Short mmCIF file of C-alpha atoms in Angstrom, two decimals:
data_model
loop_
_atom_site.label_atom_id
_atom_site.label_comp_id
_atom_site.label_asym_id
_atom_site.label_seq_id
_atom_site.Cartn_x
_atom_site.Cartn_y
_atom_site.Cartn_z
CA UNK A 726 0.00 0.00 0.00
CA UNK A 727 1.25 3.44 -0.92
CA UNK A 728 1.27 5.78 2.07
CA UNK A 729 0.88 9.51 1.58
CA UNK A 730 2.30 11.80 4.26
CA UNK A 731 1.13 15.41 4.33
CA UNK A 732 2.90 18.25 6.07
CA UNK A 733 2.42 20.31 8.03
CA UNK A 734 -0.61 19.01 9.88
CA UNK A 735 -1.77 22.58 10.46
CA UNK A 736 -0.82 25.79 8.71
CA UNK A 737 -1.74 29.07 10.43
CA UNK A 738 -1.77 31.95 7.97
CA UNK A 739 -3.49 35.26 7.32
CA UNK A 740 -5.62 36.16 4.30
CA UNK A 741 -3.39 37.31 1.46
CA UNK A 742 -0.49 35.11 2.49
CA UNK A 743 0.95 32.28 0.45
CA UNK A 744 0.25 28.68 1.52
CA UNK A 745 2.54 25.80 0.66
CA UNK A 746 1.31 22.28 1.41
CA UNK A 747 3.40 19.15 0.97
CA UNK A 748 2.49 15.55 0.14
CA UNK A 749 5.10 12.81 0.09
CA UNK A 750 4.46 9.30 -1.21
CA UNK A 751 6.13 6.17 0.18
CA UNK A 752 6.95 5.13 -3.39
CA UNK A 753 6.67 6.75 -6.77
CA UNK A 754 3.16 7.50 -7.98
CA UNK A 755 4.39 9.17 -11.18
CA UNK A 756 1.98 12.08 -11.72
CA UNK A 757 -1.08 10.22 -10.43
CA UNK A 758 -1.79 12.64 -7.61
CA UNK A 759 -4.82 14.78 -6.85
CA UNK A 760 -5.65 17.44 -4.28
CA UNK A 761 -9.01 18.04 -2.64
CA UNK A 762 -10.40 20.77 -0.42
CA UNK A 763 -12.90 19.99 2.33
CA UNK A 764 -14.82 22.47 4.44
CA UNK A 765 -16.68 21.50 7.64
CA UNK A 766 -19.87 19.59 6.94
CA UNK A 767 -19.18 19.42 3.22
CA UNK A 768 -17.99 16.79 0.78
CA UNK A 769 -14.48 17.14 -0.60
CA UNK A 770 -14.01 19.15 -3.78
CA UNK A 771 -11.48 18.24 -6.44
CA UNK A 772 -8.89 20.98 -6.95
CA UNK A 773 -5.99 19.43 -8.85
CA UNK A 774 -5.59 16.20 -10.83
CA UNK A 775 -2.58 14.56 -12.47
CA UNK A 776 -0.37 16.56 -10.09
CA UNK A 777 -0.67 19.93 -11.83
CA UNK A 778 -3.98 20.26 -13.67
CA UNK A 779 -6.67 22.45 -12.18
CA UNK A 780 -10.15 20.97 -12.13
CA UNK A 781 -13.05 22.79 -13.74
CA UNK A 782 -13.84 26.08 -12.05
CA UNK A 783 -10.81 26.10 -9.73
CA UNK A 784 -9.21 29.54 -9.41
CA UNK A 785 -5.72 30.13 -10.77
CA UNK A 786 -4.37 30.87 -7.29
CA UNK A 787 -4.29 27.09 -6.73
CA UNK A 788 -1.23 25.44 -8.26
CA UNK A 789 -0.09 21.84 -8.04
CA UNK A 790 3.42 20.64 -8.76
CA UNK A 791 5.68 17.64 -8.37
CA UNK A 792 6.09 14.09 -9.61
CA UNK A 793 7.36 10.79 -8.32
CA UNK A 794 7.22 11.02 -4.54
CA UNK A 795 7.14 14.73 -3.72
CA UNK A 796 4.22 17.01 -4.44
CA UNK A 797 3.19 20.52 -3.50
CA UNK A 798 -0.06 22.46 -3.48
CA UNK A 799 0.45 26.20 -3.47
CA UNK A 800 -2.23 28.78 -2.82
CA UNK A 801 -0.69 32.02 -3.99
CA UNK A 802 -2.78 34.44 -1.93
CA UNK A 803 -5.24 33.06 0.58
CA UNK A 804 -8.85 34.16 0.27
CA UNK A 805 -11.23 33.83 3.26
CA UNK A 806 -12.95 30.87 1.58
CA UNK A 807 -9.66 28.95 1.28
CA UNK A 808 -9.41 28.15 4.98
CA UNK A 809 -10.21 24.46 5.01
CA UNK A 810 -8.63 21.00 5.14
CA UNK A 811 -6.67 19.81 2.11
CA UNK A 812 -6.08 16.18 1.19
CA UNK A 813 -3.80 14.62 -1.39
CA UNK A 814 -4.79 11.36 -3.06
CA UNK A 815 -2.84 8.92 -5.21
CA UNK A 816 -4.23 6.89 -8.07
CA UNK A 817 -1.11 4.91 -8.96
CA UNK A 818 -1.95 1.88 -6.82
CA UNK A 819 -5.66 1.97 -6.12
CA UNK A 820 -6.66 4.99 -4.13
CA UNK A 821 -5.22 6.28 -0.87
CA UNK A 822 -5.45 9.65 0.79
CA UNK A 823 -3.04 11.61 2.90
CA UNK A 824 -4.07 12.49 6.44
CA UNK A 825 -4.81 16.10 5.56
CA UNK A 826 -3.44 19.59 6.20
CA UNK A 827 -5.65 22.12 7.93
CA UNK A 828 -5.18 25.69 6.76
CA UNK A 829 -6.47 27.91 9.55
CA UNK A 830 -6.72 31.64 10.07
CA UNK A 831 -3.88 33.08 12.10
CA UNK B 768 -25.92 19.13 -13.31
CA UNK B 769 -24.31 16.09 -11.75
CA UNK B 770 -26.03 14.94 -8.58
CA UNK B 771 -25.22 12.05 -6.26
CA UNK B 772 -27.64 11.39 -3.43
CA UNK B 773 -26.83 8.81 -0.76
CA UNK B 774 -29.44 7.09 1.39
CA UNK B 775 -29.76 4.13 3.72
CA UNK B 776 -27.57 5.22 6.57
CA UNK B 777 -28.44 5.17 10.24
CA UNK B 778 -27.80 3.44 13.55
CA UNK B 779 -26.95 -0.25 13.58
CA UNK B 780 -25.69 -2.61 16.26
CA UNK B 781 -22.28 -4.27 16.03
CA UNK B 782 -22.51 -7.34 13.82
CA UNK B 783 -25.47 -5.91 11.95
CA UNK B 784 -25.95 -5.03 8.29
CA UNK B 785 -26.85 -1.95 6.29
CA UNK B 786 -27.26 -1.21 2.61
CA UNK B 787 -26.33 2.19 1.25
CA UNK B 788 -27.65 3.53 -2.03
CA UNK B 789 -26.43 6.39 -4.19
CA UNK B 790 -28.80 7.76 -6.82
CA UNK B 791 -26.97 9.40 -9.69
CA UNK B 792 -28.19 11.93 -12.23
CA UNK B 793 -26.86 14.51 -14.66
CA UNK B 794 -24.35 12.25 -16.43
CA UNK B 795 -24.24 8.92 -18.26
CA UNK B 796 -23.91 6.70 -15.20
CA UNK B 797 -23.00 3.54 -17.12
CA UNK B 798 -19.84 5.17 -18.54
CA UNK B 799 -18.04 5.87 -15.25
CA UNK B 800 -16.44 3.98 -12.44
CA UNK B 801 -17.91 4.74 -9.04
CA UNK B 802 -16.49 4.60 -5.55
CA UNK B 803 -17.34 4.77 -1.87
CA UNK B 804 -15.17 6.84 0.47
CA UNK B 805 -15.71 7.16 4.21
CA UNK B 806 -14.70 9.58 6.92
CA UNK B 807 -14.79 8.63 10.58
CA UNK B 808 -15.81 11.43 12.96
CA UNK B 809 -13.02 14.01 13.14
CA UNK B 810 -10.75 11.93 10.92
CA UNK B 811 -9.48 11.94 7.36
CA UNK B 812 -10.75 10.36 4.18
CA UNK B 813 -10.51 6.62 3.55
CA UNK B 814 -11.22 5.01 0.19
CA UNK B 815 -13.47 1.98 0.74
CA UNK B 816 -14.49 0.40 -2.57
CA UNK B 817 -14.67 0.89 -6.33
CA UNK B 818 -16.65 -0.62 -9.18
CA UNK B 819 -15.99 -0.40 -12.89
CA UNK B 820 -18.44 1.26 -15.22
CA UNK B 821 -20.07 -2.01 -16.27
CA UNK B 822 -19.94 -3.53 -12.81
CA UNK B 823 -17.72 -6.45 -13.77
CA UNK B 824 -14.75 -5.40 -11.62
CA UNK B 825 -14.89 -4.53 -7.95
CA UNK B 826 -12.19 -3.53 -5.47
CA UNK B 827 -12.02 -3.07 -1.72
CA UNK B 828 -9.74 -1.72 0.97
CA UNK B 829 -8.38 -4.54 3.10
CA UNK B 830 -10.37 -3.70 6.21
CA UNK B 831 -13.74 -4.30 4.50
CA UNK B 832 -12.91 -7.22 2.21
CA UNK B 833 -15.31 -10.08 2.75
CA UNK B 834 -17.75 -7.86 4.67
CA UNK B 835 -18.75 -5.15 2.17
CA UNK B 836 -20.07 -5.63 -1.37
CA UNK B 837 -20.27 -2.87 -3.95
CA UNK B 838 -22.69 -3.17 -6.85
CA UNK B 839 -24.54 -1.01 -9.32
CA UNK B 840 -27.72 -0.99 -11.37
CA UNK B 841 -26.99 0.87 -14.59
CA UNK B 842 -30.63 0.63 -15.69
CA UNK B 843 -31.67 2.68 -12.65
CA UNK B 844 -28.48 4.78 -12.22
CA UNK B 845 -27.93 3.58 -8.67
CA UNK B 846 -24.79 2.55 -6.78
CA UNK B 847 -24.98 0.30 -3.73
CA UNK B 848 -22.82 -0.70 -0.79
CA UNK B 849 -23.95 -3.74 1.18
CA UNK B 850 -22.24 -3.67 4.57
CA UNK B 851 -22.28 -6.81 6.75
CA UNK B 852 -20.64 -7.71 10.07
CA UNK B 853 -20.37 -4.05 10.96
CA UNK B 854 -18.03 -3.02 13.76
CA UNK B 855 -17.55 0.16 15.76
CA UNK B 856 -14.67 1.07 13.44
CA UNK B 857 -17.08 1.32 10.50
CA UNK B 858 -18.79 4.35 12.03
CA UNK B 859 -18.33 7.15 9.51
CA UNK B 860 -19.87 9.41 6.95
CA UNK B 861 -19.97 7.46 3.70
CA UNK B 862 -19.64 9.34 0.42
CA UNK B 863 -20.28 8.04 -3.06
CA UNK B 864 -18.00 9.55 -5.65
CA UNK B 865 -17.85 9.58 -9.43
CA UNK B 866 -14.55 8.87 -11.09
CA UNK B 867 -13.47 11.29 -13.78
CA UNK B 868 -12.83 8.60 -16.37
CA UNK B 869 -9.54 7.35 -17.84
CA UNK B 870 -7.99 7.03 -14.39
CA UNK B 871 -8.86 10.53 -13.32
CA UNK B 872 -9.88 11.07 -9.69
CA UNK B 873 -13.21 11.83 -8.10
CA UNK B 874 -14.72 14.84 -9.79
CA UNK B 875 -18.12 14.72 -8.10
CA UNK B 876 -19.17 13.62 -4.62
CA UNK B 877 -22.45 13.05 -2.84
CA UNK B 878 -23.26 14.96 0.33
CA UNK B 879 -22.51 11.92 2.47
CA UNK B 880 -24.58 9.70 4.74
CA UNK B 881 -23.83 8.86 8.36
CA UNK B 882 -23.49 5.26 9.48
CA UNK B 883 -23.26 4.78 13.24
CA UNK B 884 -22.38 1.38 14.66
CA UNK B 885 -23.20 1.28 18.34
CA UNK B 886 -24.82 -0.95 20.92
#
């Protein structure tokens, strides 16, 4: 089983700041990595697929990068609606999720 | 507009059974793989099961193999999850999710349904 490790667990930032979230895979997943956003009481929403492709309707401030075992989700300038939990997910060997990174208001 | 609507959740005793349904609309259901993902209270996401577009291939996470069965009815656009021998660890919100096709991840999700296993 491929294990995804996200860091940090919590990121405390202010609106307008840049957020950098990391996801590391226990073995290579090539570019088969996605990012989701989840707000309290809501279902997850797909942000990024195939490591760097924004899903339909996702603002340009969200950028995914990486390949192999190391991936990054960058939010260039945090908007109030961006404070949420973010999960990475790999598709290389079935589906597994990382444990999540909470982006909270500082 | 794609819609996924789960039903069938509730309170069940340990060892009991429950059948979840997910009614799909707004897309050609028979053309896409479908999955179940769960989230225990206050915890992260866990992929549970997947089924191919035609229903001929099914897959499960190790912890539910032999206890859960995923199926689909493409004539009625419904996805199912039969859950048997439920344990306290199966308590979670269960989401159905549509795969994006060609190996792409879950582009649409239902709102989730709560399953509580408790005596």
